Coordinates of C-alpha atoms and ligand atoms in Angstrom, one line a residue:
X678 CA 15.0 4.1 14.9
X679 CA 17.3 1.0 14.9
X680 CA 20.7 1.1 13.2
X681 CA 19.6 -1.5 10.6
X682 CA 16.5 -2.5 8.7
X683 CA 15.5 -5.8 7.0
X684 CA 15.4 -5.7 3.3
X685 CA 15.4 -7.9 0.2
X686 CA 18.6 -6.7 -1.4
X687 CA 19.6 -7.3 -5.0
X688 CA 23.2 -7.6 -5.9
X689 CA 24.9 -7.9 -9.4
X690 CA 27.9 -10.1 -9.9
X691 CA 30.8 -9.6 -12.4
X692 CA 28.8 -11.4 -15.1
X693 CA 25.9 -9.0 -14.5
X694 CA 23.8 -11.8 -12.9
X695 CA 21.4 -10.4 -10.4
X696 CA 20.7 -12.3 -7.2
X697 CA 18.6 -11.4 -4.1
X698 CA 18.9 -12.1 -0.4
X699 CA 17.2 -10.9 2.8
X700 CA 19.8 -8.8 4.7
X701 CA 20.1 -6.4 7.6
X702 CA 21.0 -3.1 5.9
X703 CA 22.4 0.0 7.7
X704 CA 19.8 2.8 7.9
X705 CA 22.6 5.2 6.8
X706 CA 22.4 3.4 3.4
X707 CA 18.9 4.7 2.7
X708 CA 18.7 7.2 -0.2
X709 CA 18.1 10.9 0.3
X710 CA 14.6 12.1 1.1
X711 CA 12.8 14.1 3.7
X712 CA 10.4 11.4 4.8
X713 CA 11.3 8.0 6.2
X714 CA 8.5 5.4 6.2
X715 CA 8.2 2.2 8.2
X716 CA 6.9 -0.1 5.4
X717 CA 3.9 -2.2 6.3
X718 CA 3.1 -3.8 2.9
X719 CA 4.4 -3.9 -0.7
X720 CA 2.9 -5.7 -3.7
X721 CA 4.3 -7.6 -6.7
X722 CA 3.8 -6.0 -10.1
X723 CA 5.2 -7.4 -13.3
X724 CA 7.9 -4.7 -13.2
X725 CA 8.9 -6.0 -9.8
X726 CA 9.4 -9.4 -11.3
X727 CA 11.6 -7.9 -14.0
X728 CA 13.7 -6.0 -11.4
X729 CA 14.1 -8.9 -9.0
X730 CA 15.2 -11.1 -11.8
X731 CA 17.5 -8.6 -13.5
X732 CA 15.4 -8.4 -16.7
X733 CA 15.2 -5.2 -18.8
X734 CA 18.1 -3.3 -17.1
X735 CA 15.6 -1.2 -15.2
X736 CA 18.0 -0.9 -12.3
X737 CA 21.2 1.1 -12.9
X738 CA 23.0 0.7 -9.6
X739 CA 23.4 -2.1 -7.2
X740 CA 22.9 -3.1 -4.4
X741 CA 19.2 -2.3 -4.9
X742 CA 16.0 -2.6 -2.9
X743 CA 13.1 -3.4 -5.2
X744 CA 9.4 -2.6 -4.6
X745 CA 7.6 -0.3 -6.9
X746 CA 4.7 0.3 -4.4
X747 CA 4.5 0.4 -0.7
X748 CA 2.3 1.5 2.2
X749 CA 3.3 2.3 5.7
X750 CA 3.6 4.7 8.6
X751 CA 5.8 7.8 8.7
X752 CA 8.7 7.1 11.0
X753 CA 10.6 10.4 10.7
X754 CA 10.0 13.6 8.6
X755 CA 11.5 17.0 8.0
X756 CA 8.8 17.7 5.5
X757 CA 6.1 20.0 7.0
X758 CA 3.3 18.1 5.3
X759 CA 4.1 14.8 7.2
X760 CA 4.4 13.9 10.8
X761 CA 5.4 10.6 12.4
X762 CA 2.4 8.2 12.6
X763 CA 0.8 9.4 9.3
X764 CA -0.3 6.5 7.1
X765 CA 0.9 6.9 3.6
X766 CA 1.0 5.1 0.2
X767 CA 3.5 5.3 -2.6
X768 CA 3.2 4.1 -6.2
X769 CA 5.4 5.0 -9.2
X770 CA 7.9 7.9 -9.4
X771 CA 10.4 5.1 -10.5
X772 CA 10.8 4.0 -6.9
X773 CA 12.0 0.4 -6.8
X774 CA 13.7 0.9 -10.2
X775 CA 16.0 3.9 -10.2
X776 CA 15.9 4.3 -6.4
X777 CA 15.4 2.0 -3.5
X778 CA 11.8 0.8 -3.0
X779 CA 9.4 -0.9 -0.7
X780 CA 10.9 -4.3 -0.1
X781 CA 12.5 -3.2 3.1
X782 CA 11.1 -2.4 6.6
X783 CA 12.2 1.2 6.0
X784 CA 12.0 3.4 2.9
X785 CA 13.0 7.0 2.3
X786 CA 11.6 9.3 -0.3
X787 CA 10.8 12.9 -1.0
X788 CA 7.5 13.7 0.8
X789 CA 5.9 15.1 -2.4
X790 CA 5.8 11.5 -3.7
X791 CA 3.7 10.2 -0.9
X792 CA -0.1 10.2 -0.7
X793 CA -1.8 10.2 2.7
X794 CA -4.0 7.1 3.0
X795 CA -7.5 8.2 2.1
X796 CA -10.3 7.6 4.5
X797 CA -11.9 4.2 3.8
X798 CA -8.7 2.5 2.8
X799 CA -6.4 0.5 5.0
X800 CA -2.6 0.0 4.6
X801 CA -3.2 -3.6 3.4
X802 CA -6.0 -2.7 1.0
X803 CA -4.0 0.2 -0.5
X804 CA -1.5 -2.5 -1.6
X805 CA -4.3 -4.7 -2.9
X806 CA -4.7 -1.7 -5.3
X807 CA -1.1 -0.6 -5.8
X808 CA 0.0 0.7 -9.1
X809 CA -2.5 -1.5 -10.9
X810 CA -5.5 -0.2 -8.9
X811 CA -4.4 3.4 -9.0
X812 CA -3.9 3.1 -12.8
X813 CA -7.5 1.7 -13.2
X814 CA -8.7 4.7 -11.2
X815 CA -6.7 7.1 -13.3
X816 CA -8.2 5.5 -16.5
X817 CA -11.8 5.9 -15.2
X818 CA -11.1 9.5 -14.1
X819 CA -9.6 10.3 -17.6
X820 CA -12.6 8.8 -19.4
X821 CA -15.1 10.7 -17.2
X822 CA -13.2 13.9 -17.8
X823 CA -13.7 13.1 -21.6
X824 CA -17.5 13.0 -21.0
X825 CA -18.4 9.4 -20.6
X826 CA -21.4 8.6 -18.4
X827 CA -23.2 5.4 -17.5
X828 CA -26.2 6.4 -19.7
X829 CA -24.2 6.6 -22.9
X830 CA -23.6 2.9 -23.3
X831 CA -21.2 0.0 -22.8
X832 CA -17.6 0.4 -21.7
X833 CA -15.1 -2.2 -22.8
X834 CA -12.2 -3.4 -20.5
X835 CA -9.5 -5.5 -22.3
X836 CA -7.1 -7.7 -20.4
X837 CA -10.0 -7.7 -17.9
X838 CA -8.8 -10.4 -15.5
X839 CA -5.4 -8.8 -15.0
X840 CA -4.6 -6.4 -12.1
X841 CA -5.6 -3.1 -13.9
X842 CA -8.5 -4.8 -15.7
X843 CA -10.0 -6.4 -12.5
X844 CA -10.1 -3.1 -10.6
X845 CA -11.3 -1.2 -13.7
X846 CA -14.3 -3.7 -14.1
X847 CA -15.2 -3.4 -10.4
X848 CA -14.8 0.4 -10.3
X849 CA -16.9 1.0 -13.5
X850 CA -19.6 -1.4 -12.3
X851 CA -19.8 0.3 -8.9
X852 CA -20.3 3.6 -10.8
X853 CA -23.2 2.2 -12.7
X854 CA -21.5 1.5 -16.0
X855 CA -22.4 -1.5 -18.2
X856 CA -19.1 -3.2 -18.5
X857 CA -18.0 -5.6 -21.2
X858 CA -15.0 -7.6 -20.1
X859 CA -12.6 -9.0 -22.7
X860 CA -10.5 -11.9 -21.5
X861 CA -8.6 -14.8 -23.0
X862 CA -9.2 -17.0 -19.9
X863 CA -12.6 -18.7 -19.8
X864 CA -11.9 -19.8 -16.2
X865 CA -12.2 -16.2 -15.1
X866 CA -15.7 -15.6 -16.4
X867 CA -17.4 -16.2 -13.0
X868 CA -14.8 -14.0 -11.3
X869 CA -15.4 -11.2 -13.8
X870 CA -19.2 -11.4 -13.4
X871 CA -18.7 -11.2 -9.6
X872 CA -16.7 -8.1 -10.1
X873 CA -19.6 -6.6 -12.0
X874 CA -19.1 -7.3 -15.7
X875 CA -22.4 -7.3 -17.5
X876 CA -21.1 -9.4 -20.3
X877 CA -17.9 -11.1 -21.4
X878 CA -16.2 -11.5 -24.8
X879 CA -13.3 -13.7 -25.8
X880 CA -10.2 -11.7 -26.4
X881 CA -9.9 -13.4 -29.8
X882 CA -12.9 -11.3 -31.0
X883 CA -10.8 -8.2 -30.9
X884 CA -7.2 -9.5 -31.4
X885 CA -7.0 -9.4 -35.2
X886 CA -6.0 -6.3 -37.1
X887 CA -9.3 -4.8 -38.3
X888 CA -10.3 -5.4 -42.0
X889 CA -12.2 -2.1 -42.3
X890 CA -11.3 1.4 -40.9
X891 CA -14.8 1.6 -39.2
X892 CA -17.1 -1.0 -37.9
X893 CA -20.4 -0.8 -36.0
X894 CA -20.5 1.7 -33.1
X895 CA -20.5 -0.8 -30.2
X896 CA -18.8 0.8 -27.2
X897 CA -19.0 4.3 -25.8
X898 CA -15.5 3.9 -24.3
X899 CA -12.8 1.4 -23.5
X900 CA -10.0 0.9 -21.0
X901 CA -7.3 -1.0 -23.0
X902 CA -4.6 -3.0 -21.3
X903 CA -3.6 -4.9 -24.4
X904 CA -2.5 -2.4 -27.1
X905 CA -1.4 -3.7 -30.6
X906 CA -4.0 -5.0 -33.0
X907 CA -6.5 -5.2 -30.1
X908 CA -6.4 -1.4 -29.7
X909 CA -6.5 -0.9 -33.5
X910 CA -9.6 -3.2 -33.7
X911 CA -11.5 -1.7 -30.8
X912 CA -11.0 1.8 -32.1
X913 CA -13.1 0.9 -35.1
X914 CA -16.0 0.0 -32.8
X915 CA -16.1 3.1 -30.5
X916 CA -19.2 5.2 -30.8
X917 CA -19.5 8.8 -31.9
X918 CA -17.6 11.1 -29.4
X919 CA -16.4 8.1 -27.5
X920 CA -13.0 7.7 -25.7
X921 CA -10.4 5.1 -25.3
X922 CA -7.9 5.1 -22.4
X923 CA -4.6 3.4 -23.6
X924 CA -3.1 1.8 -20.5
X925 CA -1.1 -1.3 -21.5
X926 CA 0.8 -3.3 -24.0
X927 CA 0.4 -6.9 -23.1
X928 CA -0.5 -7.6 -26.8
X929 CA 2.1 -5.4 -28.3
X930 CA 3.3 -1.8 -28.4
X931 CA 2.8 -1.1 -32.1
X932 CA -0.6 0.1 -33.3
X933 CA -1.6 0.4 -36.9
X934 CA -4.8 2.4 -37.4
X935 CA -6.4 4.9 -39.7
X936 CA -7.4 8.3 -38.6
X937 CA -11.0 7.7 -39.5
X938 CA -12.3 6.9 -35.9
X939 CA -10.8 10.3 -34.9
X940 CA -12.0 12.3 -37.9
X941 CA -15.4 10.8 -38.6
X942 CA -16.5 9.8 -35.1
X943 CA -14.6 12.3 -32.9
X944 CA -13.1 9.4 -30.9
X945 CA -10.4 10.4 -28.4
X946 CA -7.4 8.2 -27.7
X947 CA -6.2 9.2 -24.2
X948 CA -2.8 8.2 -22.8
X949 CA -2.6 7.0 -19.1
X950 CA 0.6 7.3 -17.2
X951 CA 0.6 6.3 -13.5
X952 CA 4.3 6.7 -12.8
X953 CA 4.8 10.5 -13.1
X954 CA 1.2 11.5 -12.5
X955 CA 1.2 14.8 -10.6
X956 CA 0.6 14.7 -6.8
X957 CA -2.7 16.6 -6.7
X958 CA -4.3 14.3 -9.2
X959 CA -3.0 11.3 -7.4
X960 CA -4.7 12.4 -4.2
X961 CA -7.9 13.0 -5.9
X962 CA -7.9 9.7 -7.7
X963 CA -6.9 7.7 -4.6
X964 CA -9.9 9.3 -2.7
X965 CA -12.2 8.6 -5.6
X966 CA -11.2 4.9 -5.6
X967 CA -11.6 4.7 -1.8
X968 CA -15.1 6.2 -2.0
X969 CA -16.3 4.1 -4.9
X970 CA -14.8 0.6 -4.9
X971 CA -16.6 -2.0 -2.9
X972 CA -14.0 -3.3 -0.4
X973 CA -15.4 -6.8 -0.5
X974 CA -14.6 -6.9 -4.3
X975 CA -11.1 -5.6 -3.6
X976 CA -10.6 -8.3 -1.0
X977 CA -11.8 -10.9 -3.5
X978 CA -9.0 -10.1 -6.0
X979 CA -6.1 -10.0 -3.5
X980 CA -4.1 -12.4 -1.4
X981 CA -1.5 -11.7 1.2
X982 CA 1.9 -13.4 1.5
X983 CA 4.8 -13.4 4.0
X984 CA 7.9 -11.3 3.2
X985 CA 9.9 -14.5 2.7
X986 CA 7.7 -15.5 -0.3
X987 CA 8.8 -12.4 -2.2
X988 CA 11.4 -14.1 -4.4
X989 CA 9.0 -16.9 -5.4
X990 CA 6.3 -14.3 -6.2
X991 CA 8.8 -12.4 -8.3
X992 CA 9.5 -15.5 -10.4
X993 CA 5.8 -16.5 -10.6
X994 CA 4.6 -13.1 -11.9
X995 CA 6.9 -13.4 -14.9
X996 CA 5.5 -16.8 -15.7
X997 CA 1.9 -15.4 -15.5
X998 CA 0.9 -17.7 -12.6
X999 CA 0.0 -15.0 -10.1
X1000 CA -3.7 -14.4 -10.1
X1001 CA -5.2 -11.1 -9.0
X1002 CA -3.2 -8.9 -6.7
X1003 CA -0.4 -10.3 -4.5
X1004 CA 0.2 -8.3 -1.3
X1005 CA 3.4 -8.9 0.6
X1006 CA 3.6 -8.2 4.4
X1007 CA 6.9 -6.4 5.0
X1008 CA 6.6 -5.1 8.6
X1009 CA 2.8 -5.4 8.9
X1010 CA 0.4 -2.8 10.5
Ligands
NAP2585 N1 0.1 3.2 -18.1 C1 0.4 2.9 -16.9 O1 0.7 3.8 -16.1 C2 0.4 1.5 -16.5 C3 0.4 1.1 -15.1 C4 0.3 -0.2 -14.7 C5 0.3 -1.2 -15.7 N2 0.4 -0.8 -17.0 C6 0.4 -1.8 -18.1 O2 -1.0 -2.2 -18.2 C7 -1.0 -3.6 -18.6 C8 -1.8 -4.4 -17.6 O3 -1.2 -4.4 -16.4 P1 -1.6 -5.4 -15.3 O4 -0.9 -5.0 -14.0 O5 -3.1 -5.5 -15.3 O6 -1.0 -6.8 -15.9 P2 -1.5 -8.2 -15.6 O7 -2.1 -8.4 -14.3 O8 -0.4 -9.1 -16.1 O9 -2.7 -8.4 -16.7 C9 -2.6 -8.2 -18.0 C10 -3.8 -9.0 -18.7 O10 -3.6 -8.8 -20.1 C11 -4.1 -9.9 -20.8 N3 -3.1 -10.5 -21.7 C12 -1.9 -11.0 -21.3 N4 -1.2 -11.4 -22.4 C13 -2.0 -11.0 -23.5 C14 -1.8 -11.1 -24.9 N5 -0.7 -11.7 -25.4 N6 -2.8 -10.7 -25.7 C15 -3.9 -10.2 -25.2 N7 -4.2 -10.0 -23.8 C16 -3.2 -10.5 -23.0 C17 -4.5 -10.9 -19.7 O11 -5.9 -10.7 -19.5 P3 -7.0 -11.8 -19.8 O12 -6.4 -13.1 -19.3 O13 -8.2 -11.4 -19.0 O14 -7.2 -11.8 -21.3 C18 -3.8 -10.5 -18.5 O15 -4.4 -10.8 -17.3 C19 0.4 -4.0 -18.8 O16 0.9 -3.9 -20.1 C20 1.2 -3.0 -17.9 O17 2.5 -2.9 -18.3 C21 0.4 0.5 -17.4

């Protein structure tokens, strides 16, 4: 191992302004952990944009290496479960927020947080998925554990053209579900159909606070990336014994609903947390995604960028101008 590694390092000045620069950082500055990974790829999530631009005070100590997700090869390990050369992926655990993340050619973490790359996935494709793809897999797994099946009717995905939504549409379609994609962007209709959506509705159809506590039973289940009045609205339209996976809050974090969908229709509202999800379940869900998702579809939603483009991508994602999943080559394969 060399004495230094290349990283995008964030520093905070006396006025609490956060700025980033590519630097050669001493390996001895890496955080504690029993596995050191040579990072091949990272990806840019909305949270990364916030961290890189000092928004939301997610980072407590500087200098800081961002990067919520990374994939790479084990360089050194004192953890019996990992040996040098193992290909691994990391999402969540607050890496890239409260501890150094994947925007450096080396990263160090506790081995329990790593998942061995499942058969069928490559390092680059695991970052096409990243937290967004893993979360979509977790949502599908949660709904199926609640009893949904392709035969029971339509499954709604809101915020469908976003990262979680796109993978959710493709995964559900690949499993034989009839997917209704809700989007606010008409230019994504062809893209969503190609991912496997059977039909598309405008997000405005669901965005208003519902006027009645129950409406017609339209969907057997939903993966909701929007929250707020959209979640309140769709809950009134879920069929008897249906289930809703609450994933996101792009439309707001307050939900005003009645208990009637739960009491009269047995609807389940199921929370999804990808960050602290236990390791065993992570491994199972990553394998399920690798076995189910058509890789051509994953390739269609992702685009790869050079490490130097990272700061621009961090700004673009906050403006909502990054389409699909942005992969960043840190060290490469
Ligand atoms: N629970 C977890 O563990 C977890 C993990 C990852 C992400 N998340 C959350 O899940 C959500 C989706 O994440 P993502 O990575 O897919 O984000 P994303 O790529 O930014 O996509 C979000 C999508 O939401 C829709 N949207 C945006 N603003 C909206 C608004 N004001 N009203 C209604 N819809 C709106 C858009 O879809 P259309 O253009 O198609 O309408 C957008 O593409 C976020 O809230 C994120 O914080 C949660």
